[in-house]
Coordinates of C-alpha atoms and ligand atoms in Angstrom, one line a residue:
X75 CA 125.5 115.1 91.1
X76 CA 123.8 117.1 93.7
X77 CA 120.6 115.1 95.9
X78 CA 117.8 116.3 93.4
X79 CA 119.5 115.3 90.5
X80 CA 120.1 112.1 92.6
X81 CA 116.1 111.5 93.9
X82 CA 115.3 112.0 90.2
X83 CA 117.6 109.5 88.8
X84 CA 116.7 107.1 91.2
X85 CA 112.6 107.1 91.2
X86 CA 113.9 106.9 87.1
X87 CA 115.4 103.5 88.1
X88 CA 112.8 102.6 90.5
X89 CA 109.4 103.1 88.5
X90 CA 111.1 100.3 86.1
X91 CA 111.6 97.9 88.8
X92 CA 108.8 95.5 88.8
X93 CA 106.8 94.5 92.0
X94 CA 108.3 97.8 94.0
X95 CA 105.3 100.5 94.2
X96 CA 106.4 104.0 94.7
X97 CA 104.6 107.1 96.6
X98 CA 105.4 110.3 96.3
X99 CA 102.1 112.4 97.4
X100 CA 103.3 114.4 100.4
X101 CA 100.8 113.1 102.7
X102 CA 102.0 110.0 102.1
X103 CA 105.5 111.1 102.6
X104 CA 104.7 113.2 106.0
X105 CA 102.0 109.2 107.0
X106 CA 105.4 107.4 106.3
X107 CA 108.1 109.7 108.2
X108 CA 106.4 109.1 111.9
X109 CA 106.4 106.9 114.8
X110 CA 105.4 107.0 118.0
X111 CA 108.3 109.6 119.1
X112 CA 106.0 112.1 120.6
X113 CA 105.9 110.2 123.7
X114 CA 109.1 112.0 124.1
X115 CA 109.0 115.8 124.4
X116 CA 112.7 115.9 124.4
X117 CA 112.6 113.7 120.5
X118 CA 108.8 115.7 119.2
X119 CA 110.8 118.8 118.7
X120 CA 114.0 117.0 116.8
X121 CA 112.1 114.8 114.7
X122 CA 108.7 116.1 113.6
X123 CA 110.1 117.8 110.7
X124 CA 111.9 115.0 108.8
X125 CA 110.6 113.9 105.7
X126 CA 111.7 111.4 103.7
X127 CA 111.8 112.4 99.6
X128 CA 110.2 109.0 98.3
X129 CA 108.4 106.2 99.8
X130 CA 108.6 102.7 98.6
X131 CA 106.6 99.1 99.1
X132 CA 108.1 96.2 97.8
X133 CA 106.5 92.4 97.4
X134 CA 109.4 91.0 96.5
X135 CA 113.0 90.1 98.4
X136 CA 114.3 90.8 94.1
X137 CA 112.7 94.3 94.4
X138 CA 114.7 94.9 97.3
X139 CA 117.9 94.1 96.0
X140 CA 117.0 96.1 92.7
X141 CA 115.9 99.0 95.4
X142 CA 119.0 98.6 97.6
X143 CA 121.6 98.5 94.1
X144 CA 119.6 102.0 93.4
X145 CA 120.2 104.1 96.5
X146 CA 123.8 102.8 96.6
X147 CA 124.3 103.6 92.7
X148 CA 122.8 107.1 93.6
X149 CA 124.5 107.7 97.3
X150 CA 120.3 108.3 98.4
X151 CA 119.1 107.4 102.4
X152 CA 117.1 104.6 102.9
X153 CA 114.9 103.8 106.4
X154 CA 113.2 100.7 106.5
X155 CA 109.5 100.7 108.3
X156 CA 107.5 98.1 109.7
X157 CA 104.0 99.7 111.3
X158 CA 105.9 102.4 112.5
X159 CA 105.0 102.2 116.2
X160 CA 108.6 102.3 117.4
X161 CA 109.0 105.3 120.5
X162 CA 112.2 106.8 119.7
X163 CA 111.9 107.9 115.9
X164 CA 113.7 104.4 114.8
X165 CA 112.4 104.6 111.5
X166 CA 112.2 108.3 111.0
X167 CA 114.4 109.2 107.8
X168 CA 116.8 111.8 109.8
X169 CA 118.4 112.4 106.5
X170 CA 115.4 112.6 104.4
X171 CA 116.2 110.0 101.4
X172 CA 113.5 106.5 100.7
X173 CA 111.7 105.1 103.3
X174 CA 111.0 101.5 102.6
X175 CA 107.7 99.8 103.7
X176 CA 107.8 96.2 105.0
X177 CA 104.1 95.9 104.9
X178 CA 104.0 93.4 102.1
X179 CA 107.2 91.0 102.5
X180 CA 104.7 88.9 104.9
X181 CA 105.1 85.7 104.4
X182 CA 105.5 82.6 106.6
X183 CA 107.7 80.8 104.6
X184 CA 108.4 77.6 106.5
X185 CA 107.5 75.6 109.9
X186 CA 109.4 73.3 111.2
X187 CA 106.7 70.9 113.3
X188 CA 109.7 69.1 115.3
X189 CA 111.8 72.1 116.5
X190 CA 109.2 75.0 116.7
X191 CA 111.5 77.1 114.7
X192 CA 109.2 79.4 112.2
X193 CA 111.4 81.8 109.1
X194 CA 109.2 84.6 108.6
X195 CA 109.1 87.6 106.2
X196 CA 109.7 91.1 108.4
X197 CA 106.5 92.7 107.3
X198 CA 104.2 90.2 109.3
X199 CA 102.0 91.1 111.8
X200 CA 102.9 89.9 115.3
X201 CA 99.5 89.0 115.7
X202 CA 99.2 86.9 112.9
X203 CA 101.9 85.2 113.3
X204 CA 101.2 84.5 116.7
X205 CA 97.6 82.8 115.3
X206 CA 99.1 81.1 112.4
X207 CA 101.8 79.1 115.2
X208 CA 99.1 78.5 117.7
X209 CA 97.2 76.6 114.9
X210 CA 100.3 74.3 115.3
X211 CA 100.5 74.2 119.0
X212 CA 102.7 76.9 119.6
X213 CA 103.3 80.7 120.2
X214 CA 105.3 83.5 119.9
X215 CA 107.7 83.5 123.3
X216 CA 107.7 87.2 123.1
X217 CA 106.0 90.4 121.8
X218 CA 105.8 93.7 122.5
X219 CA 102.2 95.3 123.6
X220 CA 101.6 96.4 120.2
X221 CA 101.6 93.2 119.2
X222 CA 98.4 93.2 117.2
X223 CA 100.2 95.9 115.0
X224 CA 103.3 95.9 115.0
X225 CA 105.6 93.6 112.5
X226 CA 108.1 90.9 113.7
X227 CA 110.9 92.7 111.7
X228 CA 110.2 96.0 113.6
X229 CA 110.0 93.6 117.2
X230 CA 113.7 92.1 116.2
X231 CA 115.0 95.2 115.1
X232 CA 113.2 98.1 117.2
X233 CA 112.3 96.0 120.1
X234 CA 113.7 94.6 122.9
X235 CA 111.2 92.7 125.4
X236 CA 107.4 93.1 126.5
X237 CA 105.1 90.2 127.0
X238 CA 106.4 87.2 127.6
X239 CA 109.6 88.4 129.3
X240 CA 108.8 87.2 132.9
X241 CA 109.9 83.8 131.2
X242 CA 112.1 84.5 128.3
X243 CA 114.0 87.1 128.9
X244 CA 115.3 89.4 126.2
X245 CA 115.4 89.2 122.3
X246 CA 119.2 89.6 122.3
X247 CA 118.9 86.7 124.6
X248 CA 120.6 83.6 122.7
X249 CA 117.9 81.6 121.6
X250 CA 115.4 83.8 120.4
X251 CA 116.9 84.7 116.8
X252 CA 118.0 81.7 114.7
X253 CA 118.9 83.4 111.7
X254 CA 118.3 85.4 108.9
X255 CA 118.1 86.5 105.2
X256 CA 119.4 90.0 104.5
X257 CA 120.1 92.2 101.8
X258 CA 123.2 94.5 101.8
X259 CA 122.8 98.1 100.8
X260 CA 125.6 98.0 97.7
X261 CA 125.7 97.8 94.2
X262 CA 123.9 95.0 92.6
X263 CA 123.0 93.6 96.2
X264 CA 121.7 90.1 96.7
X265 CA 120.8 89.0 99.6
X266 CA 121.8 86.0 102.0
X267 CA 121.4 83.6 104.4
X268 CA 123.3 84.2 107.9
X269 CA 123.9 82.3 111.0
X270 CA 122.1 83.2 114.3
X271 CA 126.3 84.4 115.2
X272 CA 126.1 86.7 112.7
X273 CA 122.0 87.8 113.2
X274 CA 123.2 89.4 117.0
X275 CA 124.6 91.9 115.2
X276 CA 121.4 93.3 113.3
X277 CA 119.1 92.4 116.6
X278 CA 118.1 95.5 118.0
X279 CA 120.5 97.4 115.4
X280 CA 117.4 99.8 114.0
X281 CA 118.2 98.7 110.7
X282 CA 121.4 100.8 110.4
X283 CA 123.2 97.4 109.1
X284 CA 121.2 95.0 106.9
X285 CA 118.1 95.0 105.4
X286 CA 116.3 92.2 106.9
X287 CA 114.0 90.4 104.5
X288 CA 113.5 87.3 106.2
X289 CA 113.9 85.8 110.0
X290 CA 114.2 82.6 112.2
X291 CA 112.8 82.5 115.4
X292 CA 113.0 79.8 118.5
X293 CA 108.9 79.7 119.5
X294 CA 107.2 78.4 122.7
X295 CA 104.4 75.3 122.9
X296 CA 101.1 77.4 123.2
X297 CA 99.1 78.2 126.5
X298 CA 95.6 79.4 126.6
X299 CA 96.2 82.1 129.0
X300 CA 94.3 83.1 132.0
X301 CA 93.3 86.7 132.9
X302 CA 93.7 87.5 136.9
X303 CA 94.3 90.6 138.6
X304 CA 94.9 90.9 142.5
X305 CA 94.3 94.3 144.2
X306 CA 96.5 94.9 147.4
X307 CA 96.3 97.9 149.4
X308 CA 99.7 98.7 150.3
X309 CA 102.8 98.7 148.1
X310 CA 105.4 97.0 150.0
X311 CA 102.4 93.8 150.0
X312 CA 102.1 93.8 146.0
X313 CA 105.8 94.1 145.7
X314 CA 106.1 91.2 147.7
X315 CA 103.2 88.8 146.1
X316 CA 104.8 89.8 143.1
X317 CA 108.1 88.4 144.0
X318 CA 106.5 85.3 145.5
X319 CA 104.9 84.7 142.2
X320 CA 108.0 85.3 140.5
X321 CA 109.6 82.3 142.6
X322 CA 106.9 80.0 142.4
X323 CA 106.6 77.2 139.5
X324 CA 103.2 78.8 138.5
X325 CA 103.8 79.3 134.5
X326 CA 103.8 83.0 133.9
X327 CA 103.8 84.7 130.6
X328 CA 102.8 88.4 131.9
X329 CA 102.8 90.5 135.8
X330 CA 102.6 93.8 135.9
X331 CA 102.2 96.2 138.8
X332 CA 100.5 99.8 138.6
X333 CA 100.4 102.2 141.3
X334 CA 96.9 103.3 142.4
X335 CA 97.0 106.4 140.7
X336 CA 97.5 105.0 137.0
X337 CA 94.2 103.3 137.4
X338 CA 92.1 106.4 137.4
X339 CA 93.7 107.0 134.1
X340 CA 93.0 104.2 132.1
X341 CA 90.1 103.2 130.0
X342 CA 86.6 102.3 131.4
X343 CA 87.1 99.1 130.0
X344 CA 90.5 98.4 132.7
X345 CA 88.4 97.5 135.4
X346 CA 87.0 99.2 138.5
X347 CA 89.0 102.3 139.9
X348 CA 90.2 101.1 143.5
X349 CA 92.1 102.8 146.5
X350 CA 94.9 100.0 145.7
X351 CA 97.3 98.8 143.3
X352 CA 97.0 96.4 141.0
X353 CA 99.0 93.3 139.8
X354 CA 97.6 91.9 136.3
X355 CA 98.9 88.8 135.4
X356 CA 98.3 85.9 132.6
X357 CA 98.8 82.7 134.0
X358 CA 98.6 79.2 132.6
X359 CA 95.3 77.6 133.7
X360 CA 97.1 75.1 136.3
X361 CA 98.5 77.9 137.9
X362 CA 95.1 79.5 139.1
X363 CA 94.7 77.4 142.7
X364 CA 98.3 77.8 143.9
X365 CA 98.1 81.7 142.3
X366 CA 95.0 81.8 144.5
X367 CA 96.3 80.7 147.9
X368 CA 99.0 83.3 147.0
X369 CA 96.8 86.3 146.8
X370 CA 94.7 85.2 149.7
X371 CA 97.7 84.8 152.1
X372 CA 99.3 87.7 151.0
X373 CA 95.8 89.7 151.9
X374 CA 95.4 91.0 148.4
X375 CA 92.0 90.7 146.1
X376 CA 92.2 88.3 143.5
X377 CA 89.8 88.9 140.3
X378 CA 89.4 85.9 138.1
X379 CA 89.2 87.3 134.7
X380 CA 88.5 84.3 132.3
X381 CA 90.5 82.7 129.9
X382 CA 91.9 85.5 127.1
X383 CA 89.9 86.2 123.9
X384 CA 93.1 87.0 121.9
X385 CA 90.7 88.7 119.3
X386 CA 89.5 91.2 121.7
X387 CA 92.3 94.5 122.0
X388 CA 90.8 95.1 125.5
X389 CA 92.6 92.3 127.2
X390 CA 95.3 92.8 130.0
X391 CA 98.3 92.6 127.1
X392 CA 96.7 96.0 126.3
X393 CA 97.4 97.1 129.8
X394 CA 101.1 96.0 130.1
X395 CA 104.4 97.6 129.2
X396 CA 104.3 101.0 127.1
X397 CA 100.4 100.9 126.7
X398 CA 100.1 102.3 130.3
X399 CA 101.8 105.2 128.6
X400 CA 99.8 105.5 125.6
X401 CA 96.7 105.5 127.4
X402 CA 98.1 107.9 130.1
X403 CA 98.7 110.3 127.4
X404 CA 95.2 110.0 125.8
X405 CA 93.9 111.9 128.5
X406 CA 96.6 113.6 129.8
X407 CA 99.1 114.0 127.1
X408 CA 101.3 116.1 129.8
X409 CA 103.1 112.8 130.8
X410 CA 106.0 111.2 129.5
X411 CA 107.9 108.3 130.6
X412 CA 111.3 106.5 131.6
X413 CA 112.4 103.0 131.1
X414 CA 114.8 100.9 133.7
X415 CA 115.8 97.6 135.6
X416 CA 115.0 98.0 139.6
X417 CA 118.3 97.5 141.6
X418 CA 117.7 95.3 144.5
X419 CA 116.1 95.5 146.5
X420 CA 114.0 97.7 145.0
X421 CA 111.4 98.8 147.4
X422 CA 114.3 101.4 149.1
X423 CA 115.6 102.7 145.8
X424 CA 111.6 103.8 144.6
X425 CA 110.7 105.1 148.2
X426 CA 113.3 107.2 147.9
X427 CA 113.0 108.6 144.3
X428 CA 109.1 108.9 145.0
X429 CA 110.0 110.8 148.0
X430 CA 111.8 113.0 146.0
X431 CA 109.5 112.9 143.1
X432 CA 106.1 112.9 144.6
X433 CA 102.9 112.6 142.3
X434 CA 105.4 113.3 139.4
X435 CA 106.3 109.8 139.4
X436 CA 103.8 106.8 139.3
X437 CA 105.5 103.6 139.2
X438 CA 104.5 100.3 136.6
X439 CA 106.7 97.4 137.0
X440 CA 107.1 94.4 135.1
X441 CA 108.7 90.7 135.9
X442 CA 111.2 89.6 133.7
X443 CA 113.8 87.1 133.7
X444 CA 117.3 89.2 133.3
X445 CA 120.5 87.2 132.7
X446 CA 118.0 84.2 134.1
X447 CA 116.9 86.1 137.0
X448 CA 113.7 87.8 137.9
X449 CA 114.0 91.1 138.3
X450 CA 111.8 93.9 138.4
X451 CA 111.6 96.4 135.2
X452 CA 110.2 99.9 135.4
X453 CA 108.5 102.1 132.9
X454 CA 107.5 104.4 135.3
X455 CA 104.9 107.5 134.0
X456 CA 107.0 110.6 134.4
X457 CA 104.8 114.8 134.4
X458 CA 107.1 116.8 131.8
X459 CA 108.6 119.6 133.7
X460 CA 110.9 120.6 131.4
X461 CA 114.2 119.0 130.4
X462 CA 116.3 120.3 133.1
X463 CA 113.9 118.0 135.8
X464 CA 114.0 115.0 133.5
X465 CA 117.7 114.9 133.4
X466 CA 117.6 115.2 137.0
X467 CA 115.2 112.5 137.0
X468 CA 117.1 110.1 135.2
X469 CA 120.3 111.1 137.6
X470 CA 118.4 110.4 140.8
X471 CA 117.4 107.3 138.9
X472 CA 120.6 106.0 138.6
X473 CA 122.3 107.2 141.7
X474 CA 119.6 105.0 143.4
X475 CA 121.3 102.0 141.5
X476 CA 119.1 101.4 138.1
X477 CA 119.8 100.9 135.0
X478 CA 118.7 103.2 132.4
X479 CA 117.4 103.1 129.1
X480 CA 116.8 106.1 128.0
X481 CA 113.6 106.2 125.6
X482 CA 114.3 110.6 124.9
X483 CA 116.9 109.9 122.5
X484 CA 117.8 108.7 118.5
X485 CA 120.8 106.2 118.7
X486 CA 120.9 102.8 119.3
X487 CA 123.6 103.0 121.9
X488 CA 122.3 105.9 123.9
X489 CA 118.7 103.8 124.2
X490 CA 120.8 101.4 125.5
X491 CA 123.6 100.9 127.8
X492 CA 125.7 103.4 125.9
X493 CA 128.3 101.8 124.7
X494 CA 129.2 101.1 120.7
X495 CA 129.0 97.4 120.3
X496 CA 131.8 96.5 117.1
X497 CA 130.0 93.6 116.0
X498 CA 126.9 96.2 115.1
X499 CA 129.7 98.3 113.7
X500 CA 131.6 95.9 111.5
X501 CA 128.0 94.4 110.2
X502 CA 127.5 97.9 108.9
X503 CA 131.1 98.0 107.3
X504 CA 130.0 95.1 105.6
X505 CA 126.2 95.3 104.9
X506 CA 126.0 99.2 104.2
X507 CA 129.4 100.7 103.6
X508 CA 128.8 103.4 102.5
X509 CA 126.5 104.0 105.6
X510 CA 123.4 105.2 104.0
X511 CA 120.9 102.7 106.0
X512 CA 118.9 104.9 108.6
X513 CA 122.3 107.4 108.9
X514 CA 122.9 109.0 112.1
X515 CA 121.2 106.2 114.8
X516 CA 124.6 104.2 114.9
X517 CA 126.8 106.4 116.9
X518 CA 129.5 103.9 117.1
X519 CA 129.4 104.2 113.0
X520 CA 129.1 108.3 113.4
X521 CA 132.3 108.4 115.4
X522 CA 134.3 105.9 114.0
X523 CA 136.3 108.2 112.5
Ligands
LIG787 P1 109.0 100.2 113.2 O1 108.7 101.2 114.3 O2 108.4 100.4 111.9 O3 110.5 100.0 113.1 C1 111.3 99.7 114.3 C2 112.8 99.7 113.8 O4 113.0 98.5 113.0 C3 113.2 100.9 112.9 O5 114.5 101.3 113.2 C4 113.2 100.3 111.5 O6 114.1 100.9 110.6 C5 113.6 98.8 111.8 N1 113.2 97.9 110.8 C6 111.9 97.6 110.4 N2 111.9 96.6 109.5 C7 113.2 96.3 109.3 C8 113.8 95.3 108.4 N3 113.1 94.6 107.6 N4 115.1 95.2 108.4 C9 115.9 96.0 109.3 N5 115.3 96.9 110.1 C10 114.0 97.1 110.1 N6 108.6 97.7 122.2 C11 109.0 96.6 122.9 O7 110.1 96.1 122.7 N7 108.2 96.1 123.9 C12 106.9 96.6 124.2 O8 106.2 96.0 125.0 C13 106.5 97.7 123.5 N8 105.3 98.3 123.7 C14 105.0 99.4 123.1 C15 103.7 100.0 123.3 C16 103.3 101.2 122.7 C17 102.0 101.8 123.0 C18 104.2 101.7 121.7 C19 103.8 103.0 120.9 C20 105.4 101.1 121.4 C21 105.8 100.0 122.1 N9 107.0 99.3 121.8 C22 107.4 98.2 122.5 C23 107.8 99.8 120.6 C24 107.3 99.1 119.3 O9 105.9 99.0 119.2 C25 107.9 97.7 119.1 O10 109.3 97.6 119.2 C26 107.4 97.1 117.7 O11 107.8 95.8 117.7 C27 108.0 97.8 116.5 O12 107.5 97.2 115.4 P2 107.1 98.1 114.1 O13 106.6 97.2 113.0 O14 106.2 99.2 114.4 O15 108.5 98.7 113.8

């Protein structure tokens, strides 16, 4: 049976299927086939033309498995899409096929008031999670700066860090993921319950191995977090306060650094345009004083910002990690951007690549706790010059000593550190063997062979 025949006999199948609704408008297709990829002008010209052939929203975990039995009946693709906000096309049907929308598998299903532990559907919204734990003391220990979009089964398996990770670290961090429900991609599929040993393998997988329709996450006790930014004329200085911070017991659950030059580029609502740089940082409240007689003796210019209104989208979250970029690029949608871990130290390693790089490069760090060290991350705003200079960009990059993770490509592994992880692989054997989950973002599944 060719694909058309295929598509037809499964949307046949599907429109019996109760609780599954089906789209098939093309403007719902084209909505449903996007992320945020155009940040890359290397990925914009791959990706903008994939479609996928039928779009699907299911309420149920049964309408899953009846969906997931379908496409592995009739050999058809499927993608499975949170919000959609991912950078590097993760939910972008490559191979055309269903793309299945999260949206209303929502559900908190349980709390556990003793351990913190929540088990969620994927389809919620960061945010609401986030205000449904802290009306039991706790929150989430870390989201990404889309947070108020985004869904937590996108974060787990699209994400990687963002707020948050000056303390915790890493999702593929032990700790973070406790387990999971999932549904395999075979004939009459029916989902189950795995261990968080067996959940590494779909963390950060782009949903090329398992259909996630339900999680377990570690959370932290909830802090009513305290906006401050400190202004310090030279570099070398907010480098240094940074790191002091970093080493102090003040609690921490966000500092990032933008070079002067990014300020001008932000929205009115940012704060004043200075001659300095800027650290922004939420702190716990009995942190202020001792955060205070930081600033001060490091001769930088502390701004007490107030507590955080969580329901406002201008805060300081909306300043941090790839939101520098977005907002870079709603002005000047010339610039692009790299990701990476500082070596140390780090302040030779960017003089010399902003030597090299001049005004091409303007540096945003962020703390965050790496194999339980603090360490300084970069996701630093890059002017496209063409391919050829941002290959040469990454090289220099890495020949001063960081590590890359290169956000201008599709798999998982080249995103990453590059290598094929086998547990990933033999989840796919088992939850998708016929490897029609999100096809061609697994390399290590691709080359197998
Ligand atoms: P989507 O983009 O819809 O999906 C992401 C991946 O998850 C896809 O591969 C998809 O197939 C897979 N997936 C979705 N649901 C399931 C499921 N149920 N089962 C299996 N696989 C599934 N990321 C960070 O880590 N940290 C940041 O701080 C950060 N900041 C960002 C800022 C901006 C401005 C932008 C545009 C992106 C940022 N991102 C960041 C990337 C992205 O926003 C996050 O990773 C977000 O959590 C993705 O959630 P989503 O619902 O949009 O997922």
């Amino acid at each position: 049976m060719g694909r058309a025949e295929a598509l037809i006999a499964l949307r046949q199948a599907l429109s019996a299927v109760p609780d599954l609704e089906l789209f098939t408008e093309p403007a719902e297709l084209q909505r449903h086939s996007r992320d945020a990829f155009e940040y890359s002008p290397v990925l914009t010209p791959q990706l903008q033309s994939c479609r996928a052939e039928l779009v699907v929203r299911p309420k149920t975990v049964k309408a899953v498995e009846r969906l997931a039995s379908a496409c592995a009946d009739h050999q058809v693709p499927l993608t499975l899409r949170g919000t959609g906000t991912g950078n590097y096309g993760q939910c972008v049907p490559l191979h055309g096929g269903v793309v299945m929308l999260t949206a209303a598998l929502r559900q908190i299903r349980s709390f556990d008031a003793a351990t913190g532990v929540v088990t969620v559907e994927p389809g919620c919204v960061m945010r609401d999670l986030d205000q449904e734990l802290r009306r039991h003391g706790r929150q989430l220990r870390l989201m990404p700066s889309t947070w108020r979009s985004a869904t937590i089964g996108g974060f787990i398996a699209g994400g990687s860090g963002g707020i948050g990770s000056s303390r915790w670290g890493f999702l593929r961090d032990p700790g973070h993921l406790l387990g999971m429900e999932v549904v395999p991609l075979r004939p009459n599929a029916q989902c189950r319950q795995i261990d968080e040993i067996e959940a590494e393998a779909l963390n950060h997988a782009y949903g090329t191995n398992g259909i996630i329709t339900a999680l377990s996450l570690a959370t932290a006790p909830a802090v009513h977090w305290h906006q401050v930014s400190v202004d310090c004329d030279r570099w070398e200085q907010a480098i240094e306060l940074m790191q002091r911070i970093a080493a102090s017991a003040v609690d921490l659950h966000l500092a990032t650094l933008l070079e002067q030059p990014l300020l001008a580029r932000l929205p009115t609502w940012a704060g004043p345009v200075v001659s300095a740089h800027r650290l922004l940082l939420l702190v716990a409240p009995d942190g202020l004083t001792s955060l205070q007689r930081m600033a001060q003796s490091a001769g930088g210019t502390l701004r007490d910002l107030g507590p955080e209104d969580l329901s406002c989208a201008h805060g300081l979250r909306e300043l941090s990690w790839n939101h520098t970029t977005l907002h870079v690029r709603a002005s000047e949608p010339g610039w692009t951007y790299l990701q990476m871990l500082l070596p140390q130290p780090e302040l030779p390693a960017m003089a010399a690549l902003k030597q090299r790089w001049g005004d091409a490069l303007i540096w945003h760090l962020e703390l965050v706790r790496q194999q339980g060290c603090a360490r300084l991350a970069a996701l630093p705003l890059v002017r496209w010059q063409g391919e050829e200079q941002l290959c040469r960009l990454m090289h220099d990059c890495k020949a001063a000593g960081a590590v890359l993770f290169n956000p201008h490509v599709i798999t998982v592994e080249d995103g990453g550190l590059g290598v094929v992880d086998a547990d990933q692989v033999a989840a796919k054997h088992h939850f998708d063997p016929a490897g029609l989950l999100n096809p061609g973002k697994l390399r290590g599944w691709d080359e197998r062979l």
